[in-house]
GROMACS .gro file of C-alpha atoms in nm:
model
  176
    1UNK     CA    1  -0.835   2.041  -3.268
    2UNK     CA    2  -1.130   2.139  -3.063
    3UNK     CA    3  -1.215   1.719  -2.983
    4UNK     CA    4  -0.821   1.727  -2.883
    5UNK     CA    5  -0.864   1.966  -2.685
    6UNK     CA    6  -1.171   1.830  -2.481
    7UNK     CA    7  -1.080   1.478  -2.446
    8UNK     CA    8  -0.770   1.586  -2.332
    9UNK     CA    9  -0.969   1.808  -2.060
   10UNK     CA   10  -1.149   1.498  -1.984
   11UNK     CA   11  -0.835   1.306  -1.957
   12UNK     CA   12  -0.690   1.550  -1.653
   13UNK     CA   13  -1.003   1.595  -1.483
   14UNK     CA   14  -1.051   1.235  -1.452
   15UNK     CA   15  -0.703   1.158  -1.375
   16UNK     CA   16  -0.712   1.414  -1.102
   17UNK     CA   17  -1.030   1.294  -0.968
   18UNK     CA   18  -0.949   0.908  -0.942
   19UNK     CA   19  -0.590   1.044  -0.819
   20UNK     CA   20  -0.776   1.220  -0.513
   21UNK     CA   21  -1.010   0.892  -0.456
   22UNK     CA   22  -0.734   0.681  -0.410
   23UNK     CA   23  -0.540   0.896  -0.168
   24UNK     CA   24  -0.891   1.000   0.023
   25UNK     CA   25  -0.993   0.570   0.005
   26UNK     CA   26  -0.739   0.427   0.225
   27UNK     CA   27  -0.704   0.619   0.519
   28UNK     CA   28  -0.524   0.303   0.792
   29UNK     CA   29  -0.289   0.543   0.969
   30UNK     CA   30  -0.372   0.854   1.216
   31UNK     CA   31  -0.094   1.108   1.090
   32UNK     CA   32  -0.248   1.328   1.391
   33UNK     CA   33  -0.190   1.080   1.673
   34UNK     CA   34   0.013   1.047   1.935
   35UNK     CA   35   0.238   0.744   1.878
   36UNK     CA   36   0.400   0.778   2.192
   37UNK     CA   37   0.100   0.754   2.374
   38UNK     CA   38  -0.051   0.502   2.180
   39UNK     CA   39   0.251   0.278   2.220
   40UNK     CA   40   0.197   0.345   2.602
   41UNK     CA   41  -0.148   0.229   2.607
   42UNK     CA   42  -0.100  -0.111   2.344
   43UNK     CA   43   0.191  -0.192   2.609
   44UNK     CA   44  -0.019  -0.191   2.966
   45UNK     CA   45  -0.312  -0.365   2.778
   46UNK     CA   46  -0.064  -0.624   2.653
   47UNK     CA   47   0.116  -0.698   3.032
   48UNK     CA   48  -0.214  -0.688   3.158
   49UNK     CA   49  -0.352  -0.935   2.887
   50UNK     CA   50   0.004  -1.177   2.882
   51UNK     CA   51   0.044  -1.039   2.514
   52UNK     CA   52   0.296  -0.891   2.334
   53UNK     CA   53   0.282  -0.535   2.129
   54UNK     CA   54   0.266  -0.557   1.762
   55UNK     CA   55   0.356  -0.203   1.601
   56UNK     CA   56   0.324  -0.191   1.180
   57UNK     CA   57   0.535   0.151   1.131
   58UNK     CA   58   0.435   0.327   0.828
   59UNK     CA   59   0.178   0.540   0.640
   60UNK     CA   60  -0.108   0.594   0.431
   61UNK     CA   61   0.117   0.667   0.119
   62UNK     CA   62   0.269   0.367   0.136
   63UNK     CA   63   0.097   0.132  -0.116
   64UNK     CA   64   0.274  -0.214   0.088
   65UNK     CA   65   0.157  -0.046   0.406
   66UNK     CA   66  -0.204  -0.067   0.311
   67UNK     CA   67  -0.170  -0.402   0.111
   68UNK     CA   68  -0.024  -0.548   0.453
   69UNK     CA   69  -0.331  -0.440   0.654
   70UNK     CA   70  -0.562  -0.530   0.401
   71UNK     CA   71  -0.398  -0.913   0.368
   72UNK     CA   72  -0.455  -0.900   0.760
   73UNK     CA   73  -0.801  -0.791   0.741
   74UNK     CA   74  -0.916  -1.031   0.474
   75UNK     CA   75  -0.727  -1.383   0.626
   76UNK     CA   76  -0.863  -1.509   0.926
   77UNK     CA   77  -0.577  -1.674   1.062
   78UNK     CA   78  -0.386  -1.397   1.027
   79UNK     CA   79  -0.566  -1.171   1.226
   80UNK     CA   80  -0.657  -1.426   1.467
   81UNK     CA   81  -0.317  -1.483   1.548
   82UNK     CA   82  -0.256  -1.124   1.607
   83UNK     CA   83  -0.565  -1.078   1.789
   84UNK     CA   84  -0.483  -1.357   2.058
   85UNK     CA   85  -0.125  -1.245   2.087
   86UNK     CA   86  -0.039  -0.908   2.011
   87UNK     CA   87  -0.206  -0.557   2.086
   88UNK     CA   88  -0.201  -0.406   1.739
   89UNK     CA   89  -0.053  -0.044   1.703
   90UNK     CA   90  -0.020   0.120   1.391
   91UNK     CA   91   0.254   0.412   1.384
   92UNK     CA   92   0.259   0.682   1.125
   93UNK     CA   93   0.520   0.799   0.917
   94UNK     CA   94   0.530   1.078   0.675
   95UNK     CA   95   0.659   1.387   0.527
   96UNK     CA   96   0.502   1.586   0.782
   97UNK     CA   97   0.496   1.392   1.112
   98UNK     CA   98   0.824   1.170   1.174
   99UNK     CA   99   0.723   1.068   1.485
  100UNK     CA  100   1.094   1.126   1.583
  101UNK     CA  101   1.056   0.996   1.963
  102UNK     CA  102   0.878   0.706   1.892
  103UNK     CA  103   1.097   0.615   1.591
  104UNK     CA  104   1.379   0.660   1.862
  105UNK     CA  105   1.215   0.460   2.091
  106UNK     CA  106   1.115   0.180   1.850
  107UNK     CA  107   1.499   0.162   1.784
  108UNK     CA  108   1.481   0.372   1.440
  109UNK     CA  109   1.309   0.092   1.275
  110UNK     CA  110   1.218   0.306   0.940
  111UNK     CA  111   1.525   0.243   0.822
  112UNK     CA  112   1.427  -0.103   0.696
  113UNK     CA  113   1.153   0.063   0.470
  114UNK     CA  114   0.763   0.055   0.479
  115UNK     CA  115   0.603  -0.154   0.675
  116UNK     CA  116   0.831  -0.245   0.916
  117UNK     CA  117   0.720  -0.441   1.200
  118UNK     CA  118   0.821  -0.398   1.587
  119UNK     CA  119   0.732  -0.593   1.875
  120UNK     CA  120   0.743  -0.513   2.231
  121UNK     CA  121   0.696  -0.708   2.577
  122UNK     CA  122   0.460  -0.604   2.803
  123UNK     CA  123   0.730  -0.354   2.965
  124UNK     CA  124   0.793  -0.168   2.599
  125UNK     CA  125   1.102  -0.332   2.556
  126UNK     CA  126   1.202  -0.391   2.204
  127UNK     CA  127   1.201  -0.721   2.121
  128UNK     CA  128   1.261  -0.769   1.779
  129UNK     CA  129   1.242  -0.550   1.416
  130UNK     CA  130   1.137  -0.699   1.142
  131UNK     CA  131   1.206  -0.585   0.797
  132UNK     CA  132   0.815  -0.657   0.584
  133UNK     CA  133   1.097  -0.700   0.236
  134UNK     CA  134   1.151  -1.075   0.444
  135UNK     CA  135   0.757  -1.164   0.474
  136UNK     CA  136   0.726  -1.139   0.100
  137UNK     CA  137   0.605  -1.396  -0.129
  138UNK     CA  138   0.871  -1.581  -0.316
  139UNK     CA  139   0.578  -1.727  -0.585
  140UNK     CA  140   0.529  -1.689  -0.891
  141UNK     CA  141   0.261  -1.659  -1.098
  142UNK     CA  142   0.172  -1.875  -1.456
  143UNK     CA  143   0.366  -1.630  -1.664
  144UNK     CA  144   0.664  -1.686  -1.453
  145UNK     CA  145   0.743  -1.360  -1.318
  146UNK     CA  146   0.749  -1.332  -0.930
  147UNK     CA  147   0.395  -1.247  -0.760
  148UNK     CA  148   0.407  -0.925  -0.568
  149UNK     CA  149   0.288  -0.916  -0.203
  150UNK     CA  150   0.370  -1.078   0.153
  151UNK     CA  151   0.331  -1.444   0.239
  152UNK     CA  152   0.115  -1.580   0.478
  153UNK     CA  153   0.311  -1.844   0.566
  154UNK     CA  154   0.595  -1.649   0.634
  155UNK     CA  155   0.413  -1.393   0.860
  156UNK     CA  156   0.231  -1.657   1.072
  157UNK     CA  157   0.582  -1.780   1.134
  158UNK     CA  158   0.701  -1.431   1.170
  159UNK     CA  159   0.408  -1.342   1.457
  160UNK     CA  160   0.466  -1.699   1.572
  161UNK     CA  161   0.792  -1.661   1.675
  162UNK     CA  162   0.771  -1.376   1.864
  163UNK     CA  163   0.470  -1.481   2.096
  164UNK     CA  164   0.496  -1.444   2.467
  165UNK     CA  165   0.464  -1.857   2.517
  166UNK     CA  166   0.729  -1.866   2.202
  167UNK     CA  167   1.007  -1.650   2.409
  168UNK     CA  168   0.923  -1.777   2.785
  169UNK     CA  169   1.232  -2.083   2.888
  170UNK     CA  170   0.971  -2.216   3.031
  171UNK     CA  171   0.805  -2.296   2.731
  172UNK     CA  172   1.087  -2.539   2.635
  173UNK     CA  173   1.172  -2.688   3.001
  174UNK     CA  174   1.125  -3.126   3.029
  175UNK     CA  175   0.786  -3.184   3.172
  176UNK     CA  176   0.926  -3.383   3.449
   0.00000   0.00000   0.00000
């Protein structure tokens, strides 16, 4: 009874450990900042730089949040593409700080889920909301159950699209 007893001790003080690690590990959003501000900022450094605002809403609870920004940190392409076209904001939500006014400015996009994706001009206009569930991977893996995780492919076309050269007319005017 008394080996019970400590292994299952061990078991809870271990679980509650590694439980704390994870949570302390991946720390990507700044509940404590000011969205609005930052939003503010990301859009007169993108007019400035002819770039577009790129804002990932969502927070460090959110286990596709940090798998996003992790697939963006660890492909090249990826975050080239957002480097060279976007200025990169990331927006907290959670249980304590909503962020209500710049979830109201962003055009409420949390109600797609976590990550959702929101791009801006260079005047803060609202461009386009992307719900992350679309940039998922339709693969699947040997055993034949689907993989789980976003696409590359699918969010290079995603940031792509919604370049500053990819919604300019001019882009698509006859070279006369």
């Amino acid at each position: 009874m008394k080996r019970l007893l400590i292994l299952i001790t061990a078991i809870l003080i271990s679980t509650s450990v590694s439980s704390q690690t994870k949570n302390e590990a991946v720390q990507i959003y700044n509940p404590e900042a000011n969205a609005m501000a930052d939003l503010k900022a990301a859009t007169v450094k993108a007019a400035k730089a002819k770039k577009h605002v790129l804002v990932q809403v969502g927070g460090n609870w959110c286990s596709w949040c940090i798998a996003f920004h992790q697939l963006v940190e660890k492909t090249p392409a990826l975050k080239q593409t957002i480097d060279d076209n976007y200025e990169y904001v990331l927006v907290n939500w959670d249980k304590e700080h909503h962020n209500d006014e710049a979830m109201r400015y962003l055009g409420f996009p949390n109600r797609f889920g976590y990550p959702v994706f929101v791009v801006l001009d260079g005047k803060g206009k609202v461009l386009h909301i992307e719900n992350s569930a679309y940039l998922e991977t339709d693969e699947t893996g040997a055993d034949g159950k689907k993989k789980v995780g976003h696409d590359v492919k699918k969010i290079t076309s995603f940031l792509k699209g919604w370049t500053v050269a990819a919604v300019d007319p001019d882009t698509y005017q006859a070279k006369g």
